[in-house]
mmCIF file of C-alpha atoms in Angstrom:
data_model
loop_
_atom_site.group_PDB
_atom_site.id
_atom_site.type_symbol
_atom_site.label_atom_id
_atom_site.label_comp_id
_atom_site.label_asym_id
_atom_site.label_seq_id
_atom_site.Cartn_x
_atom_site.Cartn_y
_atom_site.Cartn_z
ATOM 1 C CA UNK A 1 100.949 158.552 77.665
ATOM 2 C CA UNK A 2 99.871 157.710 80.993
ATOM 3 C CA UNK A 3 100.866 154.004 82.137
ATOM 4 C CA UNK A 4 98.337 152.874 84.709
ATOM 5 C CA UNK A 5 99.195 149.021 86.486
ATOM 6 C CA UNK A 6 96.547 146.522 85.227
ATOM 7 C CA UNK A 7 93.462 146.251 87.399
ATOM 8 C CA UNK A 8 93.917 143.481 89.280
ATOM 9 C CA UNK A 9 97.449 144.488 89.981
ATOM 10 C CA UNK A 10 95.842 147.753 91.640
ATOM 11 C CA UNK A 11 93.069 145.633 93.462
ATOM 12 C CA UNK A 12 96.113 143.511 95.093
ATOM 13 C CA UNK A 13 97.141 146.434 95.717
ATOM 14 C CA UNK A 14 94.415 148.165 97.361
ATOM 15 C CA UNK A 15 93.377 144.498 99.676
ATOM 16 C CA UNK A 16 97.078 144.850 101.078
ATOM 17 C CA UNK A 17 96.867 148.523 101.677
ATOM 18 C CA UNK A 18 93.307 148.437 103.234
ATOM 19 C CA UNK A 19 94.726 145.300 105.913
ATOM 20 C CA UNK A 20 97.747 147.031 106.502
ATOM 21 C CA UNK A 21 95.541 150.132 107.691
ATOM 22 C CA UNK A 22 93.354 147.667 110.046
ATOM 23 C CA UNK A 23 90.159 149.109 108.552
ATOM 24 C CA UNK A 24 87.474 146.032 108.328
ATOM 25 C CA UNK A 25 84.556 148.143 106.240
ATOM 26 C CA UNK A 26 87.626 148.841 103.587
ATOM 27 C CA UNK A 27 89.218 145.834 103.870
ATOM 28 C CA UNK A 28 85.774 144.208 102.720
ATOM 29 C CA UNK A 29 85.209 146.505 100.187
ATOM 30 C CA UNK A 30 88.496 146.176 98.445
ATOM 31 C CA UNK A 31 87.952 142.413 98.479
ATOM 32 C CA UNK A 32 84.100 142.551 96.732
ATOM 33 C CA UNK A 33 86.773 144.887 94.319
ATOM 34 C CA UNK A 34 89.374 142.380 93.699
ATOM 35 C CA UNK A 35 87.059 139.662 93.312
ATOM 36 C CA UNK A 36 85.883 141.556 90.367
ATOM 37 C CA UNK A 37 88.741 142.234 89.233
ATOM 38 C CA UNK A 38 90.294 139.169 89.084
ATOM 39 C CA UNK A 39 87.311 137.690 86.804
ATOM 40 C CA UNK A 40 88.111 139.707 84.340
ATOM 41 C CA UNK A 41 91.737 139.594 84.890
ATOM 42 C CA UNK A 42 93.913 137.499 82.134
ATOM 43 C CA UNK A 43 96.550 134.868 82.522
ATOM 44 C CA UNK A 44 99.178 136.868 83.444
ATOM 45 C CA UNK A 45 97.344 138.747 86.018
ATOM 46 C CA UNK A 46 96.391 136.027 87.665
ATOM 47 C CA UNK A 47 99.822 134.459 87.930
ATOM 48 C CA UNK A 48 101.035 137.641 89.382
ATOM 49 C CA UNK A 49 98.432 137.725 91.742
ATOM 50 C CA UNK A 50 98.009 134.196 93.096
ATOM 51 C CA UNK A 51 101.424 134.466 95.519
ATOM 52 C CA UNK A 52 100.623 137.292 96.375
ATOM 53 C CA UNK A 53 97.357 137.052 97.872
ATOM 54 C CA UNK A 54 98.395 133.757 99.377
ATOM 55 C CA UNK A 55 100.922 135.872 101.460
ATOM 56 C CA UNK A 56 97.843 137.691 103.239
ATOM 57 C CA UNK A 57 95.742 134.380 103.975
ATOM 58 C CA UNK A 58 97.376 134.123 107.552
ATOM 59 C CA UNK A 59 96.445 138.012 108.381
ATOM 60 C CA UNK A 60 92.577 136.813 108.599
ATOM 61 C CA UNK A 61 90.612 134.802 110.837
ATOM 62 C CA UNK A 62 89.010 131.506 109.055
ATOM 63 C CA UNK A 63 86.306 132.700 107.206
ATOM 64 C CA UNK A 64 87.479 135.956 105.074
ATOM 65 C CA UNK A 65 90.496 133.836 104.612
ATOM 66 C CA UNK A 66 88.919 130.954 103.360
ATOM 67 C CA UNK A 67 87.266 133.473 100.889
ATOM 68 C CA UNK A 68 90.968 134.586 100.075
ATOM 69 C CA UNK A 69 92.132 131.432 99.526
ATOM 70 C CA UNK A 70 89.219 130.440 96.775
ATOM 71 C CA UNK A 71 90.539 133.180 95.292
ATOM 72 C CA UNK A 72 93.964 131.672 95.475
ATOM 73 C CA UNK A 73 93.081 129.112 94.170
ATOM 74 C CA UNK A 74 91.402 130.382 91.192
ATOM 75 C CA UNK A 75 94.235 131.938 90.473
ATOM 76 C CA UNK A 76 95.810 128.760 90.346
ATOM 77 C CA UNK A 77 93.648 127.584 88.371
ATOM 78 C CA UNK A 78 93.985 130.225 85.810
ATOM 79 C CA UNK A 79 98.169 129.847 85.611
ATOM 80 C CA UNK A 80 99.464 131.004 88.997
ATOM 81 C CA UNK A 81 102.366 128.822 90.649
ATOM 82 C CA UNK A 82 100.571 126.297 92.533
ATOM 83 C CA UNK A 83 103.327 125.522 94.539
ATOM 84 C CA UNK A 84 104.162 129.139 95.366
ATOM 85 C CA UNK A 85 100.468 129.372 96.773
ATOM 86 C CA UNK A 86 100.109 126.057 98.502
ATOM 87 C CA UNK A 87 101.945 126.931 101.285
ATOM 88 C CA UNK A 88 99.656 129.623 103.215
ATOM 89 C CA UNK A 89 96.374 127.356 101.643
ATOM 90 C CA UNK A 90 97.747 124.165 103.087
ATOM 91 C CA UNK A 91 98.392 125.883 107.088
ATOM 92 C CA UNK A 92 95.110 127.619 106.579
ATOM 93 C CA UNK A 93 93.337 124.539 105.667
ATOM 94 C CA UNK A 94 95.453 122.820 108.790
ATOM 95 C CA UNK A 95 94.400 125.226 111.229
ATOM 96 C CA UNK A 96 90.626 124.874 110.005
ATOM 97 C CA UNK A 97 90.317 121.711 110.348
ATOM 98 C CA UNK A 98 92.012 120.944 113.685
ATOM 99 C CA UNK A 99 89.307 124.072 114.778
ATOM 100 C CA UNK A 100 86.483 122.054 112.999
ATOM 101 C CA UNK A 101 87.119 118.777 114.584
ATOM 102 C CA UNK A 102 87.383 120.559 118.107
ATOM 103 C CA UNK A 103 83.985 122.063 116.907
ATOM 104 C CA UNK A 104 82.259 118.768 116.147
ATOM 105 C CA UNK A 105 83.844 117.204 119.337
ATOM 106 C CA UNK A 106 82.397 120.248 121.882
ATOM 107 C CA UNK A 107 79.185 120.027 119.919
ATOM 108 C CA UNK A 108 76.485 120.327 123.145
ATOM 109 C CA UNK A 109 74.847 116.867 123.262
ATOM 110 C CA UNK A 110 72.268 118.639 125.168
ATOM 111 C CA UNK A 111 71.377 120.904 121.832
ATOM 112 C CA UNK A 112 67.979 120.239 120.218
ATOM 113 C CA UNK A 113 69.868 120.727 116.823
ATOM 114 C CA UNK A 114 71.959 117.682 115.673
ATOM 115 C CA UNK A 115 75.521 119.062 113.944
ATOM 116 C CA UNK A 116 74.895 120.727 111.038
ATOM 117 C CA UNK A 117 77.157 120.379 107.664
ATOM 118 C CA UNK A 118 79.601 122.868 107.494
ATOM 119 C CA UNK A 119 78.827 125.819 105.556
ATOM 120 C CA UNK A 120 75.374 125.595 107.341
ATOM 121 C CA UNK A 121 74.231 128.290 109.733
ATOM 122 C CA UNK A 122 74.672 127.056 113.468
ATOM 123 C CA UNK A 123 71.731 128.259 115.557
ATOM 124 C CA UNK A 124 72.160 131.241 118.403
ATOM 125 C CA UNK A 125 71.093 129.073 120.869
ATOM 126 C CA UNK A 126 73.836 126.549 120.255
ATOM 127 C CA UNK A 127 76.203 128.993 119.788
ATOM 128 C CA UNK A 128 75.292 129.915 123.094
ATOM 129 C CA UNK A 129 75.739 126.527 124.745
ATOM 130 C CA UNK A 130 79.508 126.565 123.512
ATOM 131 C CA UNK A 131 80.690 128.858 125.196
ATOM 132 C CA UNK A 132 82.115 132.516 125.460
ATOM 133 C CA UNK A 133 85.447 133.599 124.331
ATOM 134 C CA UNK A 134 87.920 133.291 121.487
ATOM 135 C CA UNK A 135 88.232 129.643 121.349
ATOM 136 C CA UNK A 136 84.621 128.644 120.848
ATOM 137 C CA UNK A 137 84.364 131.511 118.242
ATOM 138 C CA UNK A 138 87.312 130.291 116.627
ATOM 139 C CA UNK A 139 85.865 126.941 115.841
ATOM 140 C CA UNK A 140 82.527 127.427 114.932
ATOM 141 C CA UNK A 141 83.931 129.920 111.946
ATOM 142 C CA UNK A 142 86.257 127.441 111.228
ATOM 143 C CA UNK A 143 83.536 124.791 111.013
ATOM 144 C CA UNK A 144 81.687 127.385 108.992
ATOM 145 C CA UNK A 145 84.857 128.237 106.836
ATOM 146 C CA UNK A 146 85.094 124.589 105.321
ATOM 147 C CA UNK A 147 83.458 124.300 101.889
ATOM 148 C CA UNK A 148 85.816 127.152 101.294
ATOM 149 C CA UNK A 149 89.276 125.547 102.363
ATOM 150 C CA UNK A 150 88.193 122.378 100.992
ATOM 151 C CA UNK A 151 87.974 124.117 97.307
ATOM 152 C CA UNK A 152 91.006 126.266 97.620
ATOM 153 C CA UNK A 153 93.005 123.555 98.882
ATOM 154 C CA UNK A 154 91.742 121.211 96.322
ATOM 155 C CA UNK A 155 92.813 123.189 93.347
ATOM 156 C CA UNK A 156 96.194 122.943 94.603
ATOM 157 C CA UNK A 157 96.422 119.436 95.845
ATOM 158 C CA UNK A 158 95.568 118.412 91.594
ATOM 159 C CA UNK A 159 98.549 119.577 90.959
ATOM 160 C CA UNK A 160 101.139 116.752 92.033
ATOM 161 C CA UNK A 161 103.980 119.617 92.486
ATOM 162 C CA UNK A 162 101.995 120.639 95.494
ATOM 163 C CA UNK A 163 101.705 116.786 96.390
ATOM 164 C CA UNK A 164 105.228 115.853 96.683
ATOM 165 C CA UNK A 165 105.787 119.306 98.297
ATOM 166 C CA UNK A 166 104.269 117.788 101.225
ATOM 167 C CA UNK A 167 105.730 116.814 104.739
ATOM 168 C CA UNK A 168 102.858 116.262 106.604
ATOM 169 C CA UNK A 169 100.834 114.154 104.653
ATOM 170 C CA UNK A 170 99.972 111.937 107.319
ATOM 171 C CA UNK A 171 98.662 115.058 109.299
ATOM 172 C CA UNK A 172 96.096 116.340 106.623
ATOM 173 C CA UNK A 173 94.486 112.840 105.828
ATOM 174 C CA UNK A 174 94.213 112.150 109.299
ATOM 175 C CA UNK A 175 92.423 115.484 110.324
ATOM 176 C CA UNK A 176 89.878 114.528 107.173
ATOM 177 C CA UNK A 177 89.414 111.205 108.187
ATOM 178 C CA UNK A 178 88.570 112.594 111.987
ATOM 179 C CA UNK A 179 86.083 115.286 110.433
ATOM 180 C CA UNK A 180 84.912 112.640 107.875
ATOM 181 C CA UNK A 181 83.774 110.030 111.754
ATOM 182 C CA UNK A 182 81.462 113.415 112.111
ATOM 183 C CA UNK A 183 80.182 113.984 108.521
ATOM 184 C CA UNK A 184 79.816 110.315 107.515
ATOM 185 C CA UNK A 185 81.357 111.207 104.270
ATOM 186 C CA UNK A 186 84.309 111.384 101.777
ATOM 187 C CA UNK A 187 84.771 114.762 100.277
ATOM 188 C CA UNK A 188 87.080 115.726 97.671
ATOM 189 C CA UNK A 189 89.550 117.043 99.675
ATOM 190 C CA UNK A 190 89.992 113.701 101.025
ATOM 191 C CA UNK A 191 90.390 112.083 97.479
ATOM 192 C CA UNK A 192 92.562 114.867 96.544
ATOM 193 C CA UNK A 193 94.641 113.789 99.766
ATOM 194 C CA UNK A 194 94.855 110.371 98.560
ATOM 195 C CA UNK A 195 96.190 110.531 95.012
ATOM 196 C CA UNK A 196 99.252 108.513 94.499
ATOM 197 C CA UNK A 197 102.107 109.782 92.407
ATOM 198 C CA UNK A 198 104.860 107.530 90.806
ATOM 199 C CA UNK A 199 103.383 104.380 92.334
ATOM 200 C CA UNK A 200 104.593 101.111 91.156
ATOM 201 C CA UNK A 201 101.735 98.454 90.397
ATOM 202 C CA UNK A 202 101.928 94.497 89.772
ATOM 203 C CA UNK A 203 98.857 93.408 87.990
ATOM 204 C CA UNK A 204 98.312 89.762 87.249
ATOM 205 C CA UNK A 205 95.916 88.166 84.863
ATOM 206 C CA UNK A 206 94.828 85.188 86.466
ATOM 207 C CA UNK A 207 92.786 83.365 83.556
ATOM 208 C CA UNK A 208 95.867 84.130 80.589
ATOM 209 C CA UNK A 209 98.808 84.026 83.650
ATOM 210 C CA UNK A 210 100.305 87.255 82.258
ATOM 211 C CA UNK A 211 101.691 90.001 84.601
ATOM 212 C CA UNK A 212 102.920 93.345 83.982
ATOM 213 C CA UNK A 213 104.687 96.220 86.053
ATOM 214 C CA UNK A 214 102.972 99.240 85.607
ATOM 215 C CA UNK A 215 103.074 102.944 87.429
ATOM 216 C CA UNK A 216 100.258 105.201 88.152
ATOM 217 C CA UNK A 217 99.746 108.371 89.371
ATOM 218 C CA UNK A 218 97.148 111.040 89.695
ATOM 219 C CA UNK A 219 94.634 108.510 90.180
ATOM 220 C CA UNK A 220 91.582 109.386 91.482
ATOM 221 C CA UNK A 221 89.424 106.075 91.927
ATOM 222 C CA UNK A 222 89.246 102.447 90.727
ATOM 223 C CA UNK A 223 86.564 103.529 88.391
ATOM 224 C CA UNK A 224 89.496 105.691 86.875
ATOM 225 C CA UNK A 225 91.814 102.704 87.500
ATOM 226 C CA UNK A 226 90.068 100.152 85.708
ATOM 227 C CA UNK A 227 89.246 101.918 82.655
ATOM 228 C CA UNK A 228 92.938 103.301 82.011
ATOM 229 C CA UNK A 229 93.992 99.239 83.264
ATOM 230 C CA UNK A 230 91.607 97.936 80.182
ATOM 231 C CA UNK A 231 93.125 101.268 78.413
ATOM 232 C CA UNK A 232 96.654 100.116 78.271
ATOM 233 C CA UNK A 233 96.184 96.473 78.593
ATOM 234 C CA UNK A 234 93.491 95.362 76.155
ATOM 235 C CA UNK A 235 94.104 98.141 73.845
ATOM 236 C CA UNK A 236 97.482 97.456 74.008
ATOM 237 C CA UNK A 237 97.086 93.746 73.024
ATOM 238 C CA UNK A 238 98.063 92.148 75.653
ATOM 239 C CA UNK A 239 95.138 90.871 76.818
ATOM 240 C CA UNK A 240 91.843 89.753 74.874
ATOM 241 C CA UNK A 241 88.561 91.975 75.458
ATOM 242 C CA UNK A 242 87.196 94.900 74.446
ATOM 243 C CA UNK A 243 89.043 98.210 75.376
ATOM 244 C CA UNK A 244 87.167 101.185 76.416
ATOM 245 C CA UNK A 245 86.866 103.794 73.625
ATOM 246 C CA UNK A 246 89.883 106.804 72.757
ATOM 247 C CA UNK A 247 87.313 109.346 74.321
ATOM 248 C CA UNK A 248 86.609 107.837 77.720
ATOM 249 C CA UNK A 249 90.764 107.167 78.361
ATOM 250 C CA UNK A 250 90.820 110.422 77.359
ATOM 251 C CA UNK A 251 88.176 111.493 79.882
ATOM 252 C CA UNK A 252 90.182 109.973 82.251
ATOM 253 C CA UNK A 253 93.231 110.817 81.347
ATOM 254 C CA UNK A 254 92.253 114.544 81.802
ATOM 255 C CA UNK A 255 92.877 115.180 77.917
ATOM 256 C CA UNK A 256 89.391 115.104 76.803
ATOM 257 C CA UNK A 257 86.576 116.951 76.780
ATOM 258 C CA UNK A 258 84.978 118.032 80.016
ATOM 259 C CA UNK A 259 81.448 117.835 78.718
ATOM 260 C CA UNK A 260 81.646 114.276 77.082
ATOM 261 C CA UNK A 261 81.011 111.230 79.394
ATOM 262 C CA UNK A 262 81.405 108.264 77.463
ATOM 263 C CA UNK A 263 80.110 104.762 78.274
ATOM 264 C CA UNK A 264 82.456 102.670 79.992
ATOM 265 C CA UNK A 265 81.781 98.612 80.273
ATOM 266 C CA UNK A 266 83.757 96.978 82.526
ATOM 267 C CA UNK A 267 86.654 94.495 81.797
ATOM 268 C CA UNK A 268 87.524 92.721 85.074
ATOM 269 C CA UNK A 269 86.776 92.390 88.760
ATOM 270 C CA UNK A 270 89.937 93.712 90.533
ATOM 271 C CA UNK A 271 91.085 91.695 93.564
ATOM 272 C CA UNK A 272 93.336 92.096 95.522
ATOM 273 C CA UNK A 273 96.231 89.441 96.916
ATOM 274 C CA UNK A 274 94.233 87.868 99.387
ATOM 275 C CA UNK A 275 91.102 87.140 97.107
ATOM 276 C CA UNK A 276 89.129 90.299 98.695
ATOM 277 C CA UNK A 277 87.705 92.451 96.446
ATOM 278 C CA UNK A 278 88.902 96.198 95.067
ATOM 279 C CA UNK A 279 85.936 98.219 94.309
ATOM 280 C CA UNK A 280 85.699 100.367 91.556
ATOM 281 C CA UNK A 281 83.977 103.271 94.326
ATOM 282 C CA UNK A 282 87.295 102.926 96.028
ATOM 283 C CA UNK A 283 90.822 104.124 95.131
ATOM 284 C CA UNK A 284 94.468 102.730 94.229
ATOM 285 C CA UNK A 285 95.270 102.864 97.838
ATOM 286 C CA UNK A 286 92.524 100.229 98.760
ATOM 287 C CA UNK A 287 94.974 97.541 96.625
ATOM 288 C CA UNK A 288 96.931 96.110 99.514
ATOM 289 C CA UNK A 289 100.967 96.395 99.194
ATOM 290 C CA UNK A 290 102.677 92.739 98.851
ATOM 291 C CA UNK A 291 106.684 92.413 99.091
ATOM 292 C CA UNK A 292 106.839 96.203 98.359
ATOM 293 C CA UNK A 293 104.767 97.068 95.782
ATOM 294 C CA UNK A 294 100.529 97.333 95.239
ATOM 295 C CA UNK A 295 99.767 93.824 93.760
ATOM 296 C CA UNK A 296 96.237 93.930 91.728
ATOM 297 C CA UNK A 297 94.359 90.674 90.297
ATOM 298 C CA UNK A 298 92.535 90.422 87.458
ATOM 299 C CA UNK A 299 89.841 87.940 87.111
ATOM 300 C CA UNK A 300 86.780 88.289 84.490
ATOM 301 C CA UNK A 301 83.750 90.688 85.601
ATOM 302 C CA UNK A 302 81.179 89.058 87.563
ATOM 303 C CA UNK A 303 78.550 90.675 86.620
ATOM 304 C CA UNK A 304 77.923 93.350 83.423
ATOM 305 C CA UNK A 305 78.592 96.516 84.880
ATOM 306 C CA UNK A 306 78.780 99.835 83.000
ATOM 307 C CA UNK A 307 79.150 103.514 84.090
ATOM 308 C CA UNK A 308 79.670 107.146 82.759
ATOM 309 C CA UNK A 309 83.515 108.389 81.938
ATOM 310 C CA UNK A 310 84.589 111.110 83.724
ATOM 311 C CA UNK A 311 87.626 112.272 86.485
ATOM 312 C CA UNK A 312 86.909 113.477 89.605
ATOM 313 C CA UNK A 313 89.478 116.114 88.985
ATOM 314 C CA UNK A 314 88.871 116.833 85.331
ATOM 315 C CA UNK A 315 91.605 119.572 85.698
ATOM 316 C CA UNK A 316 94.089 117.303 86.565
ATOM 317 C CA UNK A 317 96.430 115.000 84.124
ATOM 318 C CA UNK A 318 96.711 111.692 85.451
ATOM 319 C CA UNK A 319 99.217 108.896 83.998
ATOM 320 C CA UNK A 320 99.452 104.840 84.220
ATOM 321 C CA UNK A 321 102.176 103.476 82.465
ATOM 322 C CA UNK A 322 103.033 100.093 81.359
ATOM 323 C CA UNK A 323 106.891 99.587 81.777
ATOM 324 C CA UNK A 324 107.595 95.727 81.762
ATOM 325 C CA UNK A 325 105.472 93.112 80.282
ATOM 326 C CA UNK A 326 106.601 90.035 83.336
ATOM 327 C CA UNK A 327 108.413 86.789 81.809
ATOM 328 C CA UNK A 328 105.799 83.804 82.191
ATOM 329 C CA UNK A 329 107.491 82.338 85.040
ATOM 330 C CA UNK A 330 108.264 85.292 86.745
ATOM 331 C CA UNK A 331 104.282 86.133 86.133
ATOM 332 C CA UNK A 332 103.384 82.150 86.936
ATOM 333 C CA UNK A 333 105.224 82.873 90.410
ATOM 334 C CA UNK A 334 103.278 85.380 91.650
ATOM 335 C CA UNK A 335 100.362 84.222 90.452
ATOM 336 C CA UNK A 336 100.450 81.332 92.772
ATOM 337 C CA UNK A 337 100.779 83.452 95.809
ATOM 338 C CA UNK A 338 97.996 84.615 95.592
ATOM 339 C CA UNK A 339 94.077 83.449 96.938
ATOM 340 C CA UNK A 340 91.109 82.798 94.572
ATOM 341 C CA UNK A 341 88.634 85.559 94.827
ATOM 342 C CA UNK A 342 86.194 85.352 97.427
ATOM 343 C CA UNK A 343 82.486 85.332 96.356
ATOM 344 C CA UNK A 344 80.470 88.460 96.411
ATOM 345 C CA UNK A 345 82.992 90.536 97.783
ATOM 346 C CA UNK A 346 82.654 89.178 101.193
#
């Protein structure tokens, strides 16, 4: 009996050998062959695969190796390492984006075509007024390559592994929030950027005057927030109300269903220290740090306000955990610290 290496092995395989013999038409072909293969590839494939192909992300220029890395990522999200493939996605994505903000930057403000989004096709003629030479090309495939970094590194970044791996967190948030002056928008990358892991949170109940020290992480946005805050503390008893149903703290949670999006009504308006507002289309980092730790206010909704269950990463487990329950006059002490809410958000 023959033993022959399972297909995607070989397709690994056959990308490497086809870069390593600087042949472009083969190279391509053994990619359309290994994306193939790799949908139809099992677990265990895929986890074999993933580091590997991350290895050969840096031997490409942006755009086949923003392809690679979706593939990457894939992987990861079919049981590769995350944190063994993070690496070459994360400097990929780097190098893209400080490209793609030089992109936006030189954009000609002489070109009859505003910017377009990335992904888009950018006109000849613009090209044109850009310049010749490497650099120019370099960041208009970069600008082009996006969409695809943004996915690959997104299916890593759920993974909070991959998170705490980081040392240059303030690097990657800030080249987002440049690119995001251009766009006028918050993508998931940026969210993904964001998340919070083992964050301490003091919320205070200013009608009852109860307080409790609770820890989050994984945390998308406040709409996640407050339904997982009315989770734990109204269907934990410790404060009166209504709790949101098992199926949409599951939702958020990331233990539920995908395809179920259960009504949520809100329990509070969340305000912060200072009486401003926290709103729910922001995230946990909005809620302003007092004395060393995020301090969150909870005074009854203002208005009825419902909306539709469901993470922004359903992929990813997230986790807020009550771990004191604050002695009244420990509670009573911060509560007077802090300013009544101001009126309409304002």
């Amino acid at each position: 009996m023959i033993f022959r290496r399972p297909s995607a092995t070989r397709a690994v395989d056959a990308f490497e050998q086809a870069l390593d013999a600087r042949e472009p038409g083969r190279a391509g072909q053994a990619f359309d062959d290994l994306g193939r293969a790799l949908a139809r590839a099992g677990a265990k494939e895929r986890a074999a695969a993933g580091p590997r192909l991350a290895a050969l992300i840096d031997r490409l220029s942006p755009e086949p190796g923003a392809a690679l890395a979706v593939l990457v990522g894939a992987c990861v999200e079919g049981g590769a390492d995350p944190l063994a493939c993070a690496g070459p996605v994360l400097a990929g994505l780097r190098a893209a984006l400080t490209h793609a903000v030089a992109f936006a930057e030189h954009w000609p403000q002489d070109a009859e075509e505003d910017l377009q989004a990335p992904g888009e096709e950018i006109p000849d003629e613009v090209l044109a007024l850009l310049g010749d030479g490497p650099e120019p090309f370099l960041r208009a495939a970069s600008w082009a390559s996006l969409p695809g970094w943004e996915q690959a590194a997104t299916a890593v970044l759920i993974h909070p592994e991959v998170r705490r791996s980081l040392t240059d967190r303030d690097e990657l948030p800030g080249l987002t929030a440049r690119l995001a002056g251009f766009l006028g928008e918050t993508t998931c990358l940026t969210a993904a950027l964001s998340l919070l892991d083992d964050e301490p949170l003091l919320v205070l109940d200013r009608v009852g005057g109860a307080g409790f020290r609770l820890r989050m992480s994984g945390i998308a946005d406040n709409f996640q927030l407050h339904t997982l805050l009315a989770g734990v503390l109204i269907g934990g008893g410790h404060l009166p109300g209504t709790a949101p149903s098992p199926d949409a703290v599951a939702a958020y949670l990331g233990t539920g269903r995908s395809d179920r999006r259960p009504a949520v009504t809100g329990s509070f308006n969340l305000v912060a220290a200072d009486g401003s507002w926290i709103w729910n289309e922001g995230t946990p980092r909005d809620i302003p740090v007092v004395d060393g730790i995020r301090l969150l206010v909870l005074d009854p909704p203002s208005y009825p306000r419902t909306w539709a269950a469901g993470a922004m990463f359903p992929a990813m487990r997230a986790e807020l955990v009550l771990e004191e329950v604050l002695a009244p006059q420990e509670a009573a002490r911060h509560l007077a610290a802090v300013r009544p809410a101001t009126s309409y958000g304002g």
